[in-house]
């Protein structure tokens, strides 16, 4: 079982006061050498005196400075003496000069600091709870500056700046403790980019305010940047107040979206009544050292971790004989024996291919690896698939066909160097909010963005950000749109002929295809609904940029031509030479924390780890020699094939690891009928989810706070996941899988997650240099990590593509068969919202429900008016396969003829109405195009179409 990571004793993360000076694009920075308190130091030109001093370990006090924000110079505590300079300048705003001699602790400097500190204390509550707790810096700084008394008196409570704002479910604001340093305001503006906070009033009446309302009702997105920036007790986590200061820190990786933020899990070990010790998470703080997030976070990763000890969590194995029976709690031995004997019996009666497994994109790489190994070695087939089937499988296919590998090309830092972004089918400020904030930072710095989306997302227009072009294409017309963009590039001579000649193949065939009139913006306008001149202008902007980048999401992949569209995006990048350097590339924004990793680990029925096809004998031989079994050379069943085979009577047993297919997959009546027809469904999860309603065995899982291993994010970055607390269920998930395989007659054993990663590295070339020990010692790395790239690969395809030459593929537009009719005249498209995550199993069990307690249907005013619908009405949403009811929200974010909803709440069951249509190459469902009708509902109670007679 995993050994608890003791972490390190609690101490605030090191803060150097000001950011490093901006670096040039690959240019070695000039340096300056100076002396601080007798110590000589050499730093890049532009480094502040404060940063240089703190790098030397010299304590320079401050209240308004932090290295996540540009210097502000308002608190005047960081004064220093610079030989030959006039007065005592603020070290945060004073750049280092070559030959300078700086003193930080002269008597005059210390006298000035005491005077400044005395003014702060005269306006600071004498009974500040944060100072007593240790979370407020004011009284500690008074001690460090040597202040013994306050001559001006202490603040009178009657002169209150206002009453505390307790509206936010995660943090409180006490204006009495505020020193108006503006760190919170600047963090909201410059890090998050929401501009929700301001300083109101003048002089002694100044205070921080979230506009004319409270925090909960304001534009605040609860990312926590303001709380993290605050040096006092003015903005404080409620958990810190209730639990007190943490005692130790464990670095780990967030278990929500594909950004893969690094967090400091700050915890406290609390004695219990029975003389045991319980580990409580005091707070999750984004780590400045995080390669993906660099100290920023969103409301989910920062605050929504309470689900890990929610009362709904199941901690014991359970079994039942039929779906009508109640669950019966059993021990691990009985549960594992039930699974193993059940699968063996099914295979004895129906054949080896009658069972299969679905791996989880929320679990670690190590856990996913052992699941696919169990299916191939113990089940004896390749019936293994993953949730990427229903989200990013077209990414894998399309990028592999064109570039030679199934992953994005850049790291997140690359966006800081882009000049033009093409964003299509993604809503980063909601689904990938930390990266969305980084995009907004770059746009405010002068980059431009083209947004191609049926819906007016925040990046079309929000504070200090406006898209150069918003192209509200009709759902289902992606390929026609990208062909029109490429047609403009080629016919107007904007393509990079040198790049095409040197690095690509099938160039002539593709150029002839794309130059055809049928691909012009004018010819495709009927399909896309776009103004041809707008399309041409957007294409010119993209093609003429020094560095142009593409970012996309599920609005690209979840279509009948998802794979074709991914290849179309790759074509456009190659046409313009926007591959192989910083600031460019084709970048899929992955939806779940380990979607990339679950694909890397061999979770597809046709591929072994590292995207190597199961039919290749030299690849099979690697695993056959190591595992001691003969592998089936034929690809197994995909998830949709499993359901079809189940209804056909040939597929009878399924192991579902950490996925809720009865809520997340399309055409839920079909999915639920398939599950009901099986003889043994095994679900491993934290909660009795919707799929568990159809299960015969339930195996409890471990939360990310209990796991050891790695997640791989959207930029191919392997981040360490460390156990903050012991598993609550008695076994690690990889151990449970090994026990099942062993009970089925194939011995599987590992001593630790590190051993599993060692096996992955030994058998998978792209991971050859990876080990948990290296990641612990050196930090996160981006695969490939091997002899050619020993420290990882931030940018792919630099000198050549993985496949040698990039392949240009003709992308013929084929309209979807899902068309509107008189009965179903509207098109439904789906997406996510900031406060909720995927099917909501985690976030719905946290106070995040405060912001999004139910799914709503967004509908354009014109469509609402003709149906007599107003915001707040309960409406029926129906398609040719099912119906559900939910609340309407009349919104001009949608275009006429298109409606939008999310799928976070099972009571709505939005996927009841989505159809069986799927991508031609990968079977990825066409979630983004469903012909529907919307009408005022007869009942105020939500309903959904569902097969009867299911217990649980």
Tab-separated table of N, CA, C and O in Angstrom, residues 448-498:
chain	number	residue	atom	x	y	z
A	448	UNK	N	-3.641	39.188	-30.675
A	448	UNK	CA	-5.019	39.213	-31.167
A	448	UNK	C	-5.577	37.793	-31.176
A	448	UNK	O	-4.835	36.816	-31.218
A	449	UNK	N	-6.914	37.707	-31.150
A	449	UNK	CA	-7.552	36.396	-31.119
A	449	UNK	C	-8.718	36.355	-32.093
A	449	UNK	O	-9.459	37.331	-32.249
A	450	UNK	N	-8.817	35.214	-32.773
A	450	UNK	CA	-9.963	34.885	-33.622
A	450	UNK	C	-10.743	33.800	-32.892
A	450	UNK	O	-10.192	32.738	-32.581
A	451	UNK	N	-11.979	34.063	-32.570
A	451	UNK	CA	-12.811	33.088	-31.866
A	451	UNK	C	-13.836	32.521	-32.846
A	451	UNK	O	-14.661	33.261	-33.391
A	452	UNK	N	-13.764	31.229	-33.088
A	452	UNK	CA	-14.750	30.540	-33.925
A	452	UNK	C	-15.591	29.660	-33.012
A	452	UNK	O	-15.122	28.615	-32.541
A	453	UNK	N	-16.796	30.113	-32.717
A	453	UNK	CA	-17.637	29.400	-31.755
A	453	UNK	C	-19.086	29.807	-31.988
A	453	UNK	O	-19.367	30.989	-32.193
A	454	UNK	N	-20.035	28.848	-31.937
A	454	UNK	CA	-21.448	29.218	-32.118
A	454	UNK	C	-21.967	30.147	-31.030
A	454	UNK	O	-22.956	30.845	-31.222
A	455	UNK	N	-21.271	30.155	-29.902
A	455	UNK	CA	-21.705	30.900	-28.725
A	455	UNK	C	-20.744	32.059	-28.469
A	455	UNK	O	-19.550	31.950	-28.739
A	456	UNK	N	-21.248	33.151	-27.943
A	456	UNK	CA	-20.393	34.290	-27.633
A	456	UNK	C	-19.759	34.064	-26.259
A	456	UNK	O	-20.307	34.429	-25.230
A	457	UNK	N	-18.596	33.455	-26.253
A	457	UNK	CA	-17.902	33.153	-25.006
A	457	UNK	C	-17.201	34.404	-24.481
A	457	UNK	O	-17.121	35.429	-25.161
A	458	UNK	N	-16.657	34.305	-23.275
A	458	UNK	CA	-16.058	35.473	-22.631
A	458	UNK	C	-14.898	36.050	-23.423
A	458	UNK	O	-14.652	37.264	-23.377
A	459	UNK	N	-14.142	35.217	-24.125
A	459	UNK	CA	-12.999	35.728	-24.864
A	459	UNK	C	-13.394	36.495	-26.117
A	459	UNK	O	-12.539	37.100	-26.760
A	460	UNK	N	-14.663	36.489	-26.463
A	460	UNK	CA	-15.127	37.378	-27.535
A	460	UNK	C	-15.081	38.819	-27.046
A	460	UNK	O	-14.610	39.719	-27.750
A	461	UNK	N	-15.564	39.010	-25.840
A	461	UNK	CA	-15.480	40.336	-25.249
A	461	UNK	C	-15.646	40.238	-23.743
A	461	UNK	O	-16.628	39.686	-23.249
A	462	UNK	N	-14.650	40.725	-23.009
A	462	UNK	CA	-14.683	40.809	-21.553
A	462	UNK	C	-13.740	41.938	-21.165
A	462	UNK	O	-13.121	42.542	-22.046
A	463	UNK	N	-13.655	42.303	-19.898
A	463	UNK	CA	-12.860	43.478	-19.536
A	463	UNK	C	-11.456	43.474	-20.136
A	463	UNK	O	-10.671	42.552	-19.916
A	464	UNK	N	-11.162	44.511	-20.920
A	464	UNK	CA	-9.847	44.733	-21.532
A	464	UNK	C	-9.466	43.662	-22.550
A	464	UNK	O	-8.289	43.530	-22.898
A	465	UNK	N	-10.434	42.872	-23.021
A	465	UNK	CA	-10.190	41.844	-24.032
A	465	UNK	C	-11.315	41.898	-25.051
A	465	UNK	O	-12.490	41.910	-24.678
A	466	UNK	N	-10.953	41.936	-26.329
A	466	UNK	CA	-11.960	41.861	-27.383
A	466	UNK	C	-11.366	41.131	-28.578
A	466	UNK	O	-10.247	41.428	-29.012
A	467	UNK	N	-12.101	40.164	-29.096
A	467	UNK	CA	-11.620	39.385	-30.228
A	467	UNK	C	-11.535	40.247	-31.475
A	467	UNK	O	-12.387	41.113	-31.712
A	468	UNK	N	-10.513	39.990	-32.264
A	468	UNK	CA	-10.418	40.668	-33.558
A	468	UNK	C	-11.579	40.239	-34.448
A	468	UNK	O	-12.146	41.060	-35.181
A	469	UNK	N	-11.928	38.954	-34.363
A	469	UNK	CA	-13.064	38.427	-35.123
A	469	UNK	C	-13.772	37.370	-34.277
A	469	UNK	O	-13.121	36.498	-33.699
A	470	UNK	N	-15.099	37.471	-34.212
A	470	UNK	CA	-15.894	36.378	-33.678
A	470	UNK	C	-16.661	35.792	-34.846
A	470	UNK	O	-17.471	36.474	-35.491
A	471	UNK	N	-16.399	34.522	-35.130
A	471	UNK	CA	-17.019	33.829	-36.253
A	471	UNK	C	-17.989	32.792	-35.694
A	471	UNK	O	-17.602	31.679	-35.339
A	472	UNK	N	-19.281	33.149	-35.560
A	472	UNK	CA	-20.261	32.248	-34.944
A	472	UNK	C	-20.755	31.195	-35.923
A	472	UNK	O	-21.900	31.209	-36.364
A	473	UNK	N	-19.882	30.265	-36.256
A	473	UNK	CA	-20.221	29.245	-37.239
A	473	UNK	C	-21.328	28.336	-36.726
A	473	UNK	O	-21.487	28.136	-35.519
A	474	UNK	N	-22.081	27.773	-37.634
A	474	UNK	CA	-23.166	26.865	-37.272
A	474	UNK	C	-22.597	25.530	-36.817
A	474	UNK	O	-21.620	25.024	-37.398
A	475	UNK	N	-23.143	24.920	-35.770
A	475	UNK	CA	-22.669	23.601	-35.339
A	475	UNK	C	-22.713	22.604	-36.493
A	475	UNK	O	-23.702	22.527	-37.234
A	476	UNK	N	-21.635	21.852	-36.638
A	476	UNK	CA	-21.548	20.863	-37.703
A	476	UNK	C	-20.819	21.334	-38.939
A	476	UNK	O	-20.620	20.554	-39.880
A	477	UNK	N	-20.385	22.602	-38.961
A	477	UNK	CA	-19.764	23.151	-40.175
A	477	UNK	C	-18.273	23.407	-40.008
A	477	UNK	O	-17.672	24.145	-40.790
A	478	UNK	N	-17.641	22.807	-38.994
A	478	UNK	CA	-16.229	23.086	-38.718
A	478	UNK	C	-15.326	22.861	-39.918
A	478	UNK	O	-14.452	23.677	-40.216
A	479	UNK	N	-15.496	21.723	-40.586
A	479	UNK	CA	-14.598	21.385	-41.687
A	479	UNK	C	-14.772	22.357	-42.843
A	479	UNK	O	-13.783	22.788	-43.466
A	480	UNK	N	-16.008	22.734	-43.135
A	480	UNK	CA	-16.236	23.736	-44.179
A	480	UNK	C	-15.538	25.045	-43.817
A	480	UNK	O	-14.938	25.715	-44.676
A	481	UNK	N	-15.579	25.414	-42.539
A	481	UNK	CA	-14.935	26.652	-42.092
A	481	UNK	C	-13.416	26.587	-42.237
A	481	UNK	O	-12.790	27.497	-42.785
A	482	UNK	N	-12.802	25.509	-41.761
A	482	UNK	CA	-11.340	25.447	-41.807
A	482	UNK	C	-10.857	25.332	-43.243
A	482	UNK	O	-9.779	25.848	-43.601
A	483	UNK	N	-11.638	24.672	-44.098
A	483	UNK	CA	-11.284	24.638	-45.516
A	483	UNK	C	-11.333	26.035	-46.125
A	483	UNK	O	-10.487	26.402	-46.942
A	484	UNK	N	-12.317	26.828	-45.723
A	484	UNK	CA	-12.422	28.192	-46.243
A	484	UNK	C	-11.239	29.040	-45.796
A	484	UNK	O	-10.727	29.872	-46.557
A	485	UNK	N	-10.805	28.857	-44.553
A	485	UNK	CA	-9.613	29.567	-44.066
A	485	UNK	C	-8.390	29.168	-44.891
A	485	UNK	O	-7.622	30.029	-45.366
A	486	UNK	N	-8.185	27.866	-45.060
A	486	UNK	CA	-7.023	27.391	-45.815
A	486	UNK	C	-7.105	27.801	-47.280
A	486	UNK	O	-6.081	28.131	-47.909
A	487	UNK	N	-8.301	27.782	-47.853
A	487	UNK	CA	-8.491	28.222	-49.243
A	487	UNK	C	-8.021	29.670	-49.410
A	487	UNK	O	-7.309	29.994	-50.381
A	488	UNK	N	-8.392	30.518	-48.485
A	488	UNK	CA	-7.978	31.914	-48.556
A	488	UNK	C	-6.467	32.032	-48.477
A	488	UNK	O	-5.838	32.784	-49.237
A	489	UNK	N	-5.861	31.290	-47.570
A	489	UNK	CA	-4.409	31.339	-47.416
A	489	UNK	C	-3.710	30.944	-48.713
A	489	UNK	O	-2.767	31.611	-49.171
A	490	UNK	N	-4.170	29.877	-49.335
A	490	UNK	CA	-3.502	29.357	-50.530
A	490	UNK	C	-3.775	30.230	-51.750
A	490	UNK	O	-2.844	30.605	-52.480
A	491	UNK	N	-5.022	30.581	-51.985
A	491	UNK	CA	-5.349	31.335	-53.204
A	491	UNK	C	-4.858	32.776	-53.150
A	491	UNK	O	-4.693	33.412	-54.193
A	492	UNK	N	-4.600	33.293	-51.956
A	492	UNK	CA	-4.050	34.646	-51.848
A	492	UNK	C	-2.540	34.631	-51.639
A	492	UNK	O	-1.930	35.679	-51.359
A	493	UNK	N	-1.925	33.460	-51.796
A	493	UNK	CA	-0.471	33.370	-51.735
A	493	UNK	C	0.125	33.626	-50.370
A	493	UNK	O	1.278	34.064	-50.258
A	494	UNK	N	-0.612	33.305	-49.323
A	494	UNK	CA	-0.135	33.561	-47.970
A	494	UNK	C	0.515	32.332	-47.337
A	494	UNK	O	0.941	32.395	-46.177
A	495	UNK	N	0.601	31.231	-48.057
A	495	UNK	CA	1.184	30.021	-47.484
A	495	UNK	C	2.712	30.094	-47.523
A	495	UNK	O	3.303	30.829	-48.313
A	496	UNK	N	3.336	29.304	-46.660
A	496	UNK	CA	4.787	29.288	-46.503
A	496	UNK	C	5.366	28.196	-47.406
A	496	UNK	O	5.491	27.036	-47.007
A	497	UNK	N	5.707	28.566	-48.619
A	497	UNK	CA	6.167	27.579	-49.596
A	497	UNK	C	7.468	26.908	-49.152
A	497	UNK	O	7.671	25.716	-49.387
A	498	UNK	N	8.355	27.668	-48.515
A	498	UNK	CA	9.625	27.089	-48.078
A	498	UNK	C	9.404	26.004	-47.025
A	498	UNK	O	10.008	24.933	-47.079
